Amino acid sequence: MTTQRTLLEVDLTPLAGARFQPTGFPDLGAAEFTTSDGTQALLLESAQSMANWLEGTTWDAARCEQAEELAGLPYLRIVDAEGAFLSSSRLEAHRLASAYVMNGKVGGDGGEDWMAKRLGLTMGKPLDYRAVARACFALDPVSLIHGVFFARSKWPWQPKIARAVTSFVEAYRVLPAVNGGVKRDGVINRAESGATTEGYGMVPFSRVEYTAGRITAYFTVDHAQLRSYGLSDSATALLEALADFEIGTLLAGGLRLRTACDLRTVEVRGELPDAEEAAARVAKLAVECSSELGPVTEVHWTGRSK
């Protein structure tokens, strides 16, 4: 029977001590919830954030270039008028649909018109989902793993590709660990009008961290969705290898999500991908499906339109 989805569960624990700092949301703070059996839990890292962490494994920030293991794969490279690097489809929240792409230029074409042509969007004709997927694969295969939504009101269609790889981290049996500290000032150690807003004075502060009976990271890969793109067998296998590379690389050194949230692996349920083996598969499969992959594309962005 063909595998539809794979699930990997990874139990984690703080690298040092027992406390950790969860994701904080505006006007909400930590996302606490109660499970159906009454367990107090919280969302330690959201699906959106974990997608960014996974994508980050494909990028080498020091070189402003994709990871060496993925050399040869296409992506959109966003540069300024002088050709200096600004961003890429691996770094942008909206990936191929980034405002820097839509409002930039590729060759002599505006980014939005250029992308619409690449996706094959035509007024009065049904949306060809597989043609969109083929175009995204040629521009940046990673966009088919983490999803992309082209919300363009001018277009006859607004194509959307959901995440094929989903991950999040939850903590169970949580309790608050209330603590705090003080910002010291050895020169001005008393309250003075307006001093603290300028960075002076002694400023006490409180902080809420948490402890947990169990912390688990979940990773699901939707193989059925990857097959639904209608790519060649080699191209589909390349996407699966990329997913394995990202997951294996992310977990290889533990999860240091924040200064006060550094986690190590305790137990793995499911098959943990080997990042090195996955990288070798990526290199081999990229050659096999080279006709479906485009080049690295430079998008020139010269500033916001007035």
PDB file of C-alpha atoms in Angstrom:
ATOM      1  CA  MET A   1       0.000   0.000   0.000  1.00  0.00           C
ATOM      2  CA  THR A   2       1.318   3.448  -0.929  1.00  0.00           C
ATOM      3  CA  THR A   3       2.191   5.606   2.062  1.00  0.00           C
ATOM      4  CA  GLN A   4      -0.120   8.611   2.341  1.00  0.00           C
ATOM      5  CA  ARG A   5       1.532  10.362   5.293  1.00  0.00           C
ATOM      6  CA  THR A   6       4.409   9.749   7.654  1.00  0.00           C
ATOM      7  CA  LEU A   7       4.502  10.933  11.249  1.00  0.00           C
ATOM      8  CA  LEU A   8       7.553  11.553  13.389  1.00  0.00           C
ATOM      9  CA  GLU A   9       7.274  12.325  17.114  1.00  0.00           C
ATOM     10  CA  VAL A  10      10.317  13.608  18.985  1.00  0.00           C
ATOM     11  CA  ASP A  11      10.278  13.994  22.767  1.00  0.00           C
ATOM     12  CA  LEU A  12      12.427  16.872  23.962  1.00  0.00           C
ATOM     13  CA  THR A  13      13.672  18.282  27.253  1.00  0.00           C
ATOM     14  CA  PRO A  14      15.501  21.492  28.198  1.00  0.00           C
ATOM     15  CA  LEU A  15      19.235  21.186  27.598  1.00  0.00           C
ATOM     16  CA  ALA A  16      19.908  22.777  30.983  1.00  0.00           C
ATOM     17  CA  GLY A  17      17.583  23.011  33.949  1.00  0.00           C
ATOM     18  CA  ALA A  18      13.829  22.480  33.731  1.00  0.00           C
ATOM     19  CA  ARG A  19      12.474  25.824  32.512  1.00  0.00           C
ATOM     20  CA  PHE A  20      11.760  26.931  28.938  1.00  0.00           C
ATOM     21  CA  GLN A  21      10.348  30.002  27.239  1.00  0.00           C
ATOM     22  CA  PRO A  22       7.460  29.271  24.840  1.00  0.00           C
ATOM     23  CA  THR A  23       6.366  31.242  21.828  1.00  0.00           C
ATOM     24  CA  GLY A  24       4.635  34.461  22.842  1.00  0.00           C
ATOM     25  CA  PHE A  25       1.753  35.853  20.803  1.00  0.00           C
ATOM     26  CA  PRO A  26       0.626  39.515  20.706  1.00  0.00           C
ATOM     27  CA  ASP A  27      -2.263  40.215  23.115  1.00  0.00           C
ATOM     28  CA  LEU A  28      -2.166  36.554  24.155  1.00  0.00           C
ATOM     29  CA  GLY A  29       1.185  35.619  25.620  1.00  0.00           C
ATOM     30  CA  ALA A  30       1.813  31.889  25.832  1.00  0.00           C
ATOM     31  CA  ALA A  31      -0.787  29.811  23.960  1.00  0.00           C
ATOM     32  CA  GLU A  32      -2.066  27.643  26.796  1.00  0.00           C
ATOM     33  CA  PHE A  33      -4.876  25.125  26.262  1.00  0.00           C
ATOM     34  CA  THR A  34      -6.483  22.125  27.946  1.00  0.00           C
ATOM     35  CA  THR A  35      -6.548  18.743  26.208  1.00  0.00           C
ATOM     36  CA  SER A  36      -9.668  16.558  26.130  1.00  0.00           C
ATOM     37  CA  ASP A  37      -8.456  14.563  29.153  1.00  0.00           C
ATOM     38  CA  GLY A  38      -7.982  17.731  31.196  1.00  0.00           C
ATOM     39  CA  THR A  39      -4.199  18.030  30.804  1.00  0.00           C
ATOM     40  CA  GLN A  40      -2.884  21.587  30.949  1.00  0.00           C
ATOM     41  CA  ALA A  41      -0.769  22.169  27.826  1.00  0.00           C
ATOM     42  CA  LEU A  42       0.654  24.902  25.665  1.00  0.00           C
ATOM     43  CA  LEU A  43       1.825  25.419  22.103  1.00  0.00           C
ATOM     44  CA  LEU A  44       5.565  25.810  22.506  1.00  0.00           C
ATOM     45  CA  GLU A  45       6.256  26.461  18.786  1.00  0.00           C
ATOM     46  CA  SER A  46       3.639  27.073  16.086  1.00  0.00           C
ATOM     47  CA  ALA A  47       3.388  25.482  12.646  1.00  0.00           C
ATOM     48  CA  GLN A  48       4.309  28.806  11.039  1.00  0.00           C
ATOM     49  CA  SER A  49       7.418  29.165  13.161  1.00  0.00           C
ATOM     50  CA  MET A  50       8.506  25.562  12.631  1.00  0.00           C
ATOM     51  CA  ALA A  51       8.118  26.013   8.865  1.00  0.00           C
ATOM     52  CA  ASN A  52      10.559  28.917   9.124  1.00  0.00           C
ATOM     53  CA  TRP A  53      12.992  26.803  11.169  1.00  0.00           C
ATOM     54  CA  LEU A  54      12.802  23.972   8.637  1.00  0.00           C
ATOM     55  CA  GLU A  55      13.277  26.310   5.683  1.00  0.00           C
ATOM     56  CA  GLY A  56      16.210  27.886   7.485  1.00  0.00           C
ATOM     57  CA  THR A  57      18.135  24.635   7.122  1.00  0.00           C
ATOM     58  CA  THR A  58      18.234  25.211   3.351  1.00  0.00           C
ATOM     59  CA  TRP A  59      19.939  28.602   3.703  1.00  0.00           C
ATOM     60  CA  ASP A  60      23.462  29.647   4.694  1.00  0.00           C
ATOM     61  CA  ALA A  61      23.106  33.115   6.220  1.00  0.00           C
ATOM     62  CA  ALA A  62      26.880  33.685   6.372  1.00  0.00           C
ATOM     63  CA  ARG A  63      27.205  33.239   2.599  1.00  0.00           C
ATOM     64  CA  CYS A  64      23.807  34.747   1.641  1.00  0.00           C
ATOM     65  CA  GLU A  65      23.346  31.610  -0.412  1.00  0.00           C
ATOM     66  CA  GLN A  66      21.501  28.319  -0.154  1.00  0.00           C
ATOM     67  CA  ALA A  67      23.140  25.501   1.795  1.00  0.00           C
ATOM     68  CA  GLU A  68      26.037  23.890  -0.051  1.00  0.00           C
ATOM     69  CA  GLU A  69      24.305  20.499   0.112  1.00  0.00           C
ATOM     70  CA  LEU A  70      21.532  21.904  -2.089  1.00  0.00           C
ATOM     71  CA  ALA A  71      23.757  23.626  -4.654  1.00  0.00           C
ATOM     72  CA  GLY A  72      22.152  23.476  -8.066  1.00  0.00           C
ATOM     73  CA  LEU A  73      18.555  23.855  -6.913  1.00  0.00           C
ATOM     74  CA  PRO A  74      16.695  26.933  -8.151  1.00  0.00           C
ATOM     75  CA  TYR A  75      15.314  29.742  -6.019  1.00  0.00           C
ATOM     76  CA  LEU A  76      14.474  33.426  -6.406  1.00  0.00           C
ATOM     77  CA  ARG A  77      17.339  35.701  -5.389  1.00  0.00           C
ATOM     78  CA  ILE A  78      16.198  39.245  -4.600  1.00  0.00           C
ATOM     79  CA  VAL A  79      18.793  41.971  -5.181  1.00  0.00           C
ATOM     80  CA  ASP A  80      18.839  45.772  -5.228  1.00  0.00           C
ATOM     81  CA  ALA A  81      19.621  48.056  -8.168  1.00  0.00           C
ATOM     82  CA  GLU A  82      23.362  47.468  -7.691  1.00  0.00           C
ATOM     83  CA  GLY A  83      22.944  43.705  -7.495  1.00  0.00           C
ATOM     84  CA  ALA A  84      23.527  43.477  -3.732  1.00  0.00           C
ATOM     85  CA  PHE A  85      21.686  40.645  -2.000  1.00  0.00           C
ATOM     86  CA  LEU A  86      18.485  41.571  -0.149  1.00  0.00           C
ATOM     87  CA  SER A  87      16.477  38.393   0.383  1.00  0.00           C
ATOM     88  CA  SER A  88      15.338  35.182  -1.277  1.00  0.00           C
ATOM     89  CA  SER A  89      12.316  32.935  -1.701  1.00  0.00           C
ATOM     90  CA  ARG A  90      13.765  30.785   1.109  1.00  0.00           C
ATOM     91  CA  LEU A  91      13.704  33.693   3.564  1.00  0.00           C
ATOM     92  CA  GLU A  92      10.496  35.485   2.635  1.00  0.00           C
ATOM     93  CA  ALA A  93       7.359  34.678   4.647  1.00  0.00           C
ATOM     94  CA  HIS A  94       5.322  34.430   1.427  1.00  0.00           C
ATOM     95  CA  ARG A  95       8.105  32.682  -0.503  1.00  0.00           C
ATOM     96  CA  LEU A  96       7.438  33.009  -4.263  1.00  0.00           C
ATOM     97  CA  ALA A  97       4.556  35.390  -3.529  1.00  0.00           C
ATOM     98  CA  SER A  98       6.767  37.844  -1.614  1.00  0.00           C
ATOM     99  CA  ALA A  99       6.017  41.526  -2.096  1.00  0.00           C
ATOM    100  CA  TYR A 100       9.671  41.963  -3.107  1.00  0.00           C
ATOM    101  CA  VAL A 101       9.053  39.560  -5.978  1.00  0.00           C
ATOM    102  CA  MET A 102       5.636  40.875  -6.965  1.00  0.00           C
ATOM    103  CA  ASN A 103       6.856  44.495  -6.938  1.00  0.00           C
ATOM    104  CA  GLY A 104      10.276  43.740  -8.397  1.00  0.00           C
ATOM    105  CA  LYS A 105      11.445  43.126 -11.933  1.00  0.00           C
ATOM    106  CA  VAL A 106      12.696  40.025 -13.715  1.00  0.00           C
ATOM    107  CA  GLY A 107      14.463  41.025 -16.869  1.00  0.00           C
ATOM    108  CA  GLY A 108      12.252  43.749 -18.321  1.00  0.00           C
ATOM    109  CA  ASP A 109       9.010  42.396 -16.828  1.00  0.00           C
ATOM    110  CA  GLY A 110       7.279  43.472 -13.644  1.00  0.00           C
ATOM    111  CA  GLY A 111       7.388  40.707 -11.058  1.00  0.00           C
ATOM    112  CA  GLU A 112       3.623  40.274 -10.772  1.00  0.00           C
ATOM    113  CA  ASP A 113       3.084  39.955 -14.546  1.00  0.00           C
ATOM    114  CA  TRP A 114       6.144  37.721 -14.884  1.00  0.00           C
ATOM    115  CA  MET A 115       4.873  35.361 -12.191  1.00  0.00           C
ATOM    116  CA  ALA A 116       1.347  35.234 -13.638  1.00  0.00           C
ATOM    117  CA  LYS A 117       2.794  34.146 -16.990  1.00  0.00           C
ATOM    118  CA  ARG A 118       4.976  31.515 -15.339  1.00  0.00           C
ATOM    119  CA  LEU A 119       1.950  30.075 -13.528  1.00  0.00           C
ATOM    120  CA  GLY A 120      -0.057  29.970 -16.764  1.00  0.00           C
ATOM    121  CA  LEU A 121      -3.018  31.973 -15.446  1.00  0.00           C
ATOM    122  CA  THR A 122      -5.527  32.890 -18.137  1.00  0.00           C
ATOM    123  CA  MET A 123      -8.805  34.760 -17.795  1.00  0.00           C
ATOM    124  CA  GLY A 124     -11.779  32.554 -18.685  1.00  0.00           C
ATOM    125  CA  LYS A 125      -9.888  29.275 -18.252  1.00  0.00           C
ATOM    126  CA  PRO A 126      -9.950  26.934 -15.220  1.00  0.00           C
ATOM    127  CA  LEU A 127      -6.990  26.965 -12.881  1.00  0.00           C
ATOM    128  CA  ASP A 128      -4.520  24.230 -13.810  1.00  0.00           C
ATOM    129  CA  TYR A 129      -3.279  23.151 -10.364  1.00  0.00           C
ATOM    130  CA  ARG A 130      -0.590  20.871 -11.766  1.00  0.00           C
ATOM    131  CA  ALA A 131       0.734  23.559 -14.114  1.00  0.00           C
ATOM    132  CA  VAL A 132       1.043  25.879 -11.110  1.00  0.00           C
ATOM    133  CA  ALA A 133       2.906  23.156  -9.186  1.00  0.00           C
ATOM    134  CA  ARG A 134       5.264  22.526 -12.112  1.00  0.00           C
ATOM    135  CA  ALA A 135       6.020  26.252 -12.345  1.00  0.00           C
ATOM    136  CA  CYS A 136       6.692  26.504  -8.601  1.00  0.00           C
ATOM    137  CA  PHE A 137       8.951  23.451  -8.749  1.00  0.00           C
ATOM    138  CA  ALA A 138      10.986  25.050 -11.544  1.00  0.00           C
ATOM    139  CA  LEU A 139      11.328  28.308  -9.578  1.00  0.00           C
ATOM    140  CA  ASP A 140      11.952  26.887  -6.079  1.00  0.00           C
ATOM    141  CA  PRO A 141      11.061  23.306  -5.081  1.00  0.00           C
ATOM    142  CA  VAL A 142      11.029  24.272  -1.394  1.00  0.00           C
ATOM    143  CA  SER A 143       7.858  26.306  -2.031  1.00  0.00           C
ATOM    144  CA  LEU A 144       6.008  23.027  -2.726  1.00  0.00           C
ATOM    145  CA  ILE A 145       7.028  21.698   0.680  1.00  0.00           C
ATOM    146  CA  HIS A 146       6.039  24.669   2.828  1.00  0.00           C
ATOM    147  CA  GLY A 147       3.269  26.156   0.691  1.00  0.00           C
ATOM    148  CA  VAL A 148       2.612  29.398  -1.097  1.00  0.00           C
ATOM    149  CA  PHE A 149      -0.469  31.590  -1.557  1.00  0.00           C
ATOM    150  CA  PHE A 150      -0.636  34.052  -4.455  1.00  0.00           C
ATOM    151  CA  ALA A 151      -3.266  36.474  -3.126  1.00  0.00           C
ATOM    152  CA  ARG A 152      -3.246  38.839  -6.115  1.00  0.00           C
ATOM    153  CA  SER A 153      -6.521  40.665  -6.716  1.00  0.00           C
ATOM    154  CA  LYS A 154      -5.573  41.511 -10.327  1.00  0.00           C
ATOM    155  CA  TRP A 155      -5.172  37.852 -11.290  1.00  0.00           C
ATOM    156  CA  PRO A 156      -8.036  35.691 -12.589  1.00  0.00           C
ATOM    157  CA  TRP A 157      -7.099  33.103  -9.965  1.00  0.00           C
ATOM    158  CA  GLN A 158      -5.296  33.207  -6.614  1.00  0.00           C
ATOM    159  CA  PRO A 159      -3.432  29.861  -6.565  1.00  0.00           C
ATOM    160  CA  LYS A 160      -2.747  28.335  -3.170  1.00  0.00           C
ATOM    161  CA  ILE A 161      -0.545  25.376  -2.300  1.00  0.00           C
ATOM    162  CA  ALA A 162      -0.887  24.090   1.254  1.00  0.00           C
ATOM    163  CA  ARG A 163       1.970  22.860   3.418  1.00  0.00           C
ATOM    164  CA  ALA A 164       3.040  19.313   2.580  1.00  0.00           C
ATOM    165  CA  VAL A 165       5.278  19.225   5.653  1.00  0.00           C
ATOM    166  CA  THR A 166       3.732  20.361   8.931  1.00  0.00           C
ATOM    167  CA  SER A 167       5.470  20.605  12.276  1.00  0.00           C
ATOM    168  CA  PHE A 168       4.721  22.054  15.698  1.00  0.00           C
ATOM    169  CA  VAL A 169       5.876  21.593  19.298  1.00  0.00           C
ATOM    170  CA  GLU A 170       3.540  21.084  22.248  1.00  0.00           C
ATOM    171  CA  ALA A 171       4.237  20.815  25.977  1.00  0.00           C
ATOM    172  CA  TYR A 172       2.018  18.873  28.402  1.00  0.00           C
ATOM    173  CA  ARG A 173       1.402  19.042  32.156  1.00  0.00           C
ATOM    174  CA  VAL A 174       2.761  22.558  32.166  1.00  0.00           C
ATOM    175  CA  LEU A 175       3.201  24.812  35.160  1.00  0.00           C
ATOM    176  CA  PRO A 176       4.289  28.475  35.173  1.00  0.00           C
ATOM    177  CA  ALA A 177       7.765  29.275  36.462  1.00  0.00           C
ATOM    178  CA  VAL A 178       7.470  32.922  37.466  1.00  0.00           C
ATOM    179  CA  ASN A 179      10.761  34.742  37.819  1.00  0.00           C
ATOM    180  CA  GLY A 180      12.342  38.055  36.987  1.00  0.00           C
ATOM    181  CA  GLY A 181      15.337  40.278  37.314  1.00  0.00           C
ATOM    182  CA  VAL A 182      16.539  43.842  37.238  1.00  0.00           C
ATOM    183  CA  LYS A 183      18.334  45.973  34.715  1.00  0.00           C
ATOM    184  CA  ARG A 184      21.148  47.503  36.782  1.00  0.00           C
ATOM    185  CA  ASP A 185      22.611  50.962  36.498  1.00  0.00           C
ATOM    186  CA  GLY A 186      25.771  51.699  38.475  1.00  0.00           C
ATOM    187  CA  VAL A 187      25.601  55.434  37.785  1.00  0.00           C
ATOM    188  CA  ILE A 188      21.958  56.442  38.105  1.00  0.00           C
ATOM    189  CA  ASN A 189      20.468  53.987  40.597  1.00  0.00           C
ATOM    190  CA  ARG A 190      17.288  55.853  41.503  1.00  0.00           C
ATOM    191  CA  ALA A 191      14.128  56.802  39.668  1.00  0.00           C
ATOM    192  CA  GLU A 192      14.334  60.076  37.750  1.00  0.00           C
ATOM    193  CA  SER A 193      11.650  61.499  35.539  1.00  0.00           C
ATOM    194  CA  GLY A 194      12.048  60.158  31.985  1.00  0.00           C
ATOM    195  CA  ALA A 195      15.323  58.403  32.768  1.00  0.00           C
ATOM    196  CA  THR A 196      14.106  54.854  32.175  1.00  0.00           C
ATOM    197  CA  THR A 197      12.669  55.675  28.750  1.00  0.00           C
ATOM    198  CA  GLU A 198      16.153  56.855  27.775  1.00  0.00           C
ATOM    199  CA  GLY A 199      17.775  53.659  29.054  1.00  0.00           C
ATOM    200  CA  TYR A 200      18.962  54.914  32.448  1.00  0.00           C
ATOM    201  CA  GLY A 201      18.148  53.772  35.981  1.00  0.00           C
ATOM    202  CA  MET A 202      17.362  50.528  37.782  1.00  0.00           C
ATOM    203  CA  VAL A 203      14.467  48.700  36.085  1.00  0.00           C
ATOM    204  CA  PRO A 204      12.987  45.545  37.694  1.00  0.00           C
ATOM    205  CA  PHE A 205      11.033  43.177  35.449  1.00  0.00           C
ATOM    206  CA  SER A 206       9.019  39.971  35.732  1.00  0.00           C
ATOM    207  CA  ARG A 207       9.021  36.982  33.416  1.00  0.00           C
ATOM    208  CA  VAL A 208       6.893  33.829  33.094  1.00  0.00           C
ATOM    209  CA  GLU A 209       8.599  30.673  31.848  1.00  0.00           C
ATOM    210  CA  TYR A 210       7.264  27.115  32.127  1.00  0.00           C
ATOM    211  CA  THR A 211       8.107  23.591  33.173  1.00  0.00           C
ATOM    212  CA  ALA A 212       6.500  20.540  31.578  1.00  0.00           C
ATOM    213  CA  GLY A 213       6.041  16.837  32.166  1.00  0.00           C
ATOM    214  CA  ARG A 214       6.578  16.210  28.448  1.00  0.00           C
ATOM    215  CA  ILE A 215       7.583  18.243  25.389  1.00  0.00           C
ATOM    216  CA  THR A 216       6.966  16.729  21.957  1.00  0.00           C
ATOM    217  CA  ALA A 217       7.764  17.953  18.455  1.00  0.00           C
ATOM    218  CA  TYR A 218       5.546  16.558  15.687  1.00  0.00           C
ATOM    219  CA  PHE A 219       6.471  16.299  12.002  1.00  0.00           C
ATOM    220  CA  THR A 220       4.091  15.065   9.292  1.00  0.00           C
ATOM    221  CA  VAL A 221       4.918  14.638   5.603  1.00  0.00           C
ATOM    222  CA  ASP A 222       1.930  14.409   3.241  1.00  0.00           C
ATOM    223  CA  HIS A 223       3.190  12.123   0.466  1.00  0.00           C
ATOM    224  CA  ALA A 224      -0.215  12.107  -1.223  1.00  0.00           C
ATOM    225  CA  GLN A 225      -0.019  15.876  -1.666  1.00  0.00           C
ATOM    226  CA  LEU A 226       3.504  15.644  -3.086  1.00  0.00           C
ATOM    227  CA  ARG A 227       2.265  13.092  -5.632  1.00  0.00           C
ATOM    228  CA  SER A 228      -0.741  15.259  -6.476  1.00  0.00           C
ATOM    229  CA  TYR A 229       1.553  17.836  -8.123  1.00  0.00           C
ATOM    230  CA  GLY A 230       1.894  15.529 -11.129  1.00  0.00           C
ATOM    231  CA  LEU A 231       5.674  15.812 -11.317  1.00  0.00           C
ATOM    232  CA  SER A 232       7.952  13.025 -12.522  1.00  0.00           C
ATOM    233  CA  ASP A 233       8.868  10.239 -10.115  1.00  0.00           C
ATOM    234  CA  SER A 234      12.353  11.743  -9.708  1.00  0.00           C
ATOM    235  CA  ALA A 235      10.965  15.211  -8.978  1.00  0.00           C
ATOM    236  CA  THR A 236       8.509  13.856  -6.413  1.00  0.00           C
ATOM    237  CA  ALA A 237      11.323  11.873  -4.784  1.00  0.00           C
ATOM    238  CA  LEU A 238      13.402  15.068  -4.730  1.00  0.00           C
ATOM    239  CA  LEU A 239      10.701  16.822  -2.698  1.00  0.00           C
ATOM    240  CA  GLU A 240      10.630  13.910  -0.240  1.00  0.00           C
ATOM    241  CA  ALA A 241      14.427  14.024   0.022  1.00  0.00           C
ATOM    242  CA  LEU A 242      14.277  17.775   0.703  1.00  0.00           C
ATOM    243  CA  ALA A 243      11.762  17.198   3.499  1.00  0.00           C
ATOM    244  CA  ASP A 244      14.058  14.557   5.007  1.00  0.00           C
ATOM    245  CA  PHE A 245      17.064  16.879   4.693  1.00  0.00           C
ATOM    246  CA  GLU A 246      15.270  19.707   6.505  1.00  0.00           C
ATOM    247  CA  ILE A 247      13.942  17.550   9.342  1.00  0.00           C
ATOM    248  CA  GLY A 248      17.210  15.654   9.800  1.00  0.00           C
ATOM    249  CA  THR A 249      19.302  18.821   9.750  1.00  0.00           C
ATOM    250  CA  LEU A 250      17.026  20.684  12.157  1.00  0.00           C
ATOM    251  CA  LEU A 251      17.068  17.901  14.743  1.00  0.00           C
ATOM    252  CA  ALA A 252      20.749  16.971  14.370  1.00  0.00           C
ATOM    253  CA  GLY A 253      21.934  19.616  16.805  1.00  0.00           C
ATOM    254  CA  GLY A 254      18.865  19.829  19.026  1.00  0.00           C
ATOM    255  CA  LEU A 255      16.370  22.681  18.903  1.00  0.00           C
ATOM    256  CA  ARG A 256      17.642  26.052  20.108  1.00  0.00           C
ATOM    257  CA  LEU A 257      14.475  28.010  19.452  1.00  0.00           C
ATOM    258  CA  ARG A 258      15.222  30.981  21.703  1.00  0.00           C
ATOM    259  CA  THR A 259      17.783  32.080  24.287  1.00  0.00           C
ATOM    260  CA  ALA A 260      15.669  30.534  27.062  1.00  0.00           C
ATOM    261  CA  CYS A 261      14.373  27.613  24.977  1.00  0.00           C
ATOM    262  CA  ASP A 262      17.232  25.253  24.147  1.00  0.00           C
ATOM    263  CA  LEU A 263      15.971  21.671  23.803  1.00  0.00           C
ATOM    264  CA  ARG A 264      17.632  18.293  23.280  1.00  0.00           C
ATOM    265  CA  THR A 265      16.175  15.034  21.978  1.00  0.00           C
ATOM    266  CA  VAL A 266      15.127  12.387  24.507  1.00  0.00           C
ATOM    267  CA  GLU A 267      13.189   9.841  22.422  1.00  0.00           C
ATOM    268  CA  VAL A 268      12.156   9.446  18.772  1.00  0.00           C
ATOM    269  CA  ARG A 269       9.034   7.601  17.611  1.00  0.00           C
ATOM    270  CA  GLY A 270       9.222   6.971  13.894  1.00  0.00           C
ATOM    271  CA  GLU A 271      12.202   7.032  11.537  1.00  0.00           C
ATOM    272  CA  LEU A 272      14.484  10.020  12.058  1.00  0.00           C
ATOM    273  CA  PRO A 273      15.864  11.104   8.644  1.00  0.00           C
ATOM    274  CA  ASP A 274      19.619  11.117   8.131  1.00  0.00           C
ATOM    275  CA  ALA A 275      20.496  14.593   6.826  1.00  0.00           C
ATOM    276  CA  GLU A 276      23.686  13.484   5.065  1.00  0.00           C
ATOM    277  CA  GLU A 277      21.960  10.604   3.281  1.00  0.00           C
ATOM    278  CA  ALA A 278      19.059  12.883   2.326  1.00  0.00           C
ATOM    279  CA  ALA A 279      21.487  15.467   0.892  1.00  0.00           C
ATOM    280  CA  ALA A 280      23.055  12.758  -1.282  1.00  0.00           C
ATOM    281  CA  ARG A 281      19.593  11.841  -2.575  1.00  0.00           C
ATOM    282  CA  VAL A 282      18.841  15.495  -3.331  1.00  0.00           C
ATOM    283  CA  ALA A 283      22.025  15.822  -5.411  1.00  0.00           C
ATOM    284  CA  LYS A 284      21.319  12.621  -7.361  1.00  0.00           C
ATOM    285  CA  LEU A 285      17.644  13.346  -7.987  1.00  0.00           C
ATOM    286  CA  ALA A 286      18.320  16.971  -9.010  1.00  0.00           C
ATOM    287  CA  VAL A 287      20.375  15.620 -11.903  1.00  0.00           C
ATOM    288  CA  GLU A 288      17.677  13.110 -12.859  1.00  0.00           C
ATOM    289  CA  CYS A 289      14.929  15.760 -13.038  1.00  0.00           C
ATOM    290  CA  SER A 290      17.103  18.665 -14.235  1.00  0.00           C
ATOM    291  CA  SER A 291      14.740  19.299 -17.160  1.00  0.00           C
ATOM    292  CA  GLU A 292      12.001  20.222 -14.649  1.00  0.00           C
ATOM    293  CA  LEU A 293      14.227  22.605 -12.674  1.00  0.00           C
ATOM    294  CA  GLY A 294      14.962  26.160 -13.738  1.00  0.00           C
ATOM    295  CA  PRO A 295      17.966  28.345 -12.890  1.00  0.00           C
ATOM    296  CA  VAL A 296      18.448  30.647  -9.926  1.00  0.00           C
ATOM    297  CA  THR A 297      16.397  33.722 -10.885  1.00  0.00           C
ATOM    298  CA  GLU A 298      17.426  37.251  -9.950  1.00  0.00           C
ATOM    299  CA  VAL A 299      14.608  39.596  -9.003  1.00  0.00           C
ATOM    300  CA  HIS A 300      15.533  43.275  -8.914  1.00  0.00           C
ATOM    301  CA  TRP A 301      13.768  45.334  -6.266  1.00  0.00           C
ATOM    302  CA  THR A 302      14.431  49.068  -6.222  1.00  0.00           C
ATOM    303  CA  GLY A 303      12.117  50.207  -3.433  1.00  0.00           C
ATOM    304  CA  ARG A 304       8.468  50.627  -2.616  1.00  0.00           C
ATOM    305  CA  SER A 305       6.296  52.339  -5.170  1.00  0.00           C
ATOM    306  CA  LYS A 306       4.899  55.648  -3.988  1.00  0.00           C
TER     307      LYS A 306
END
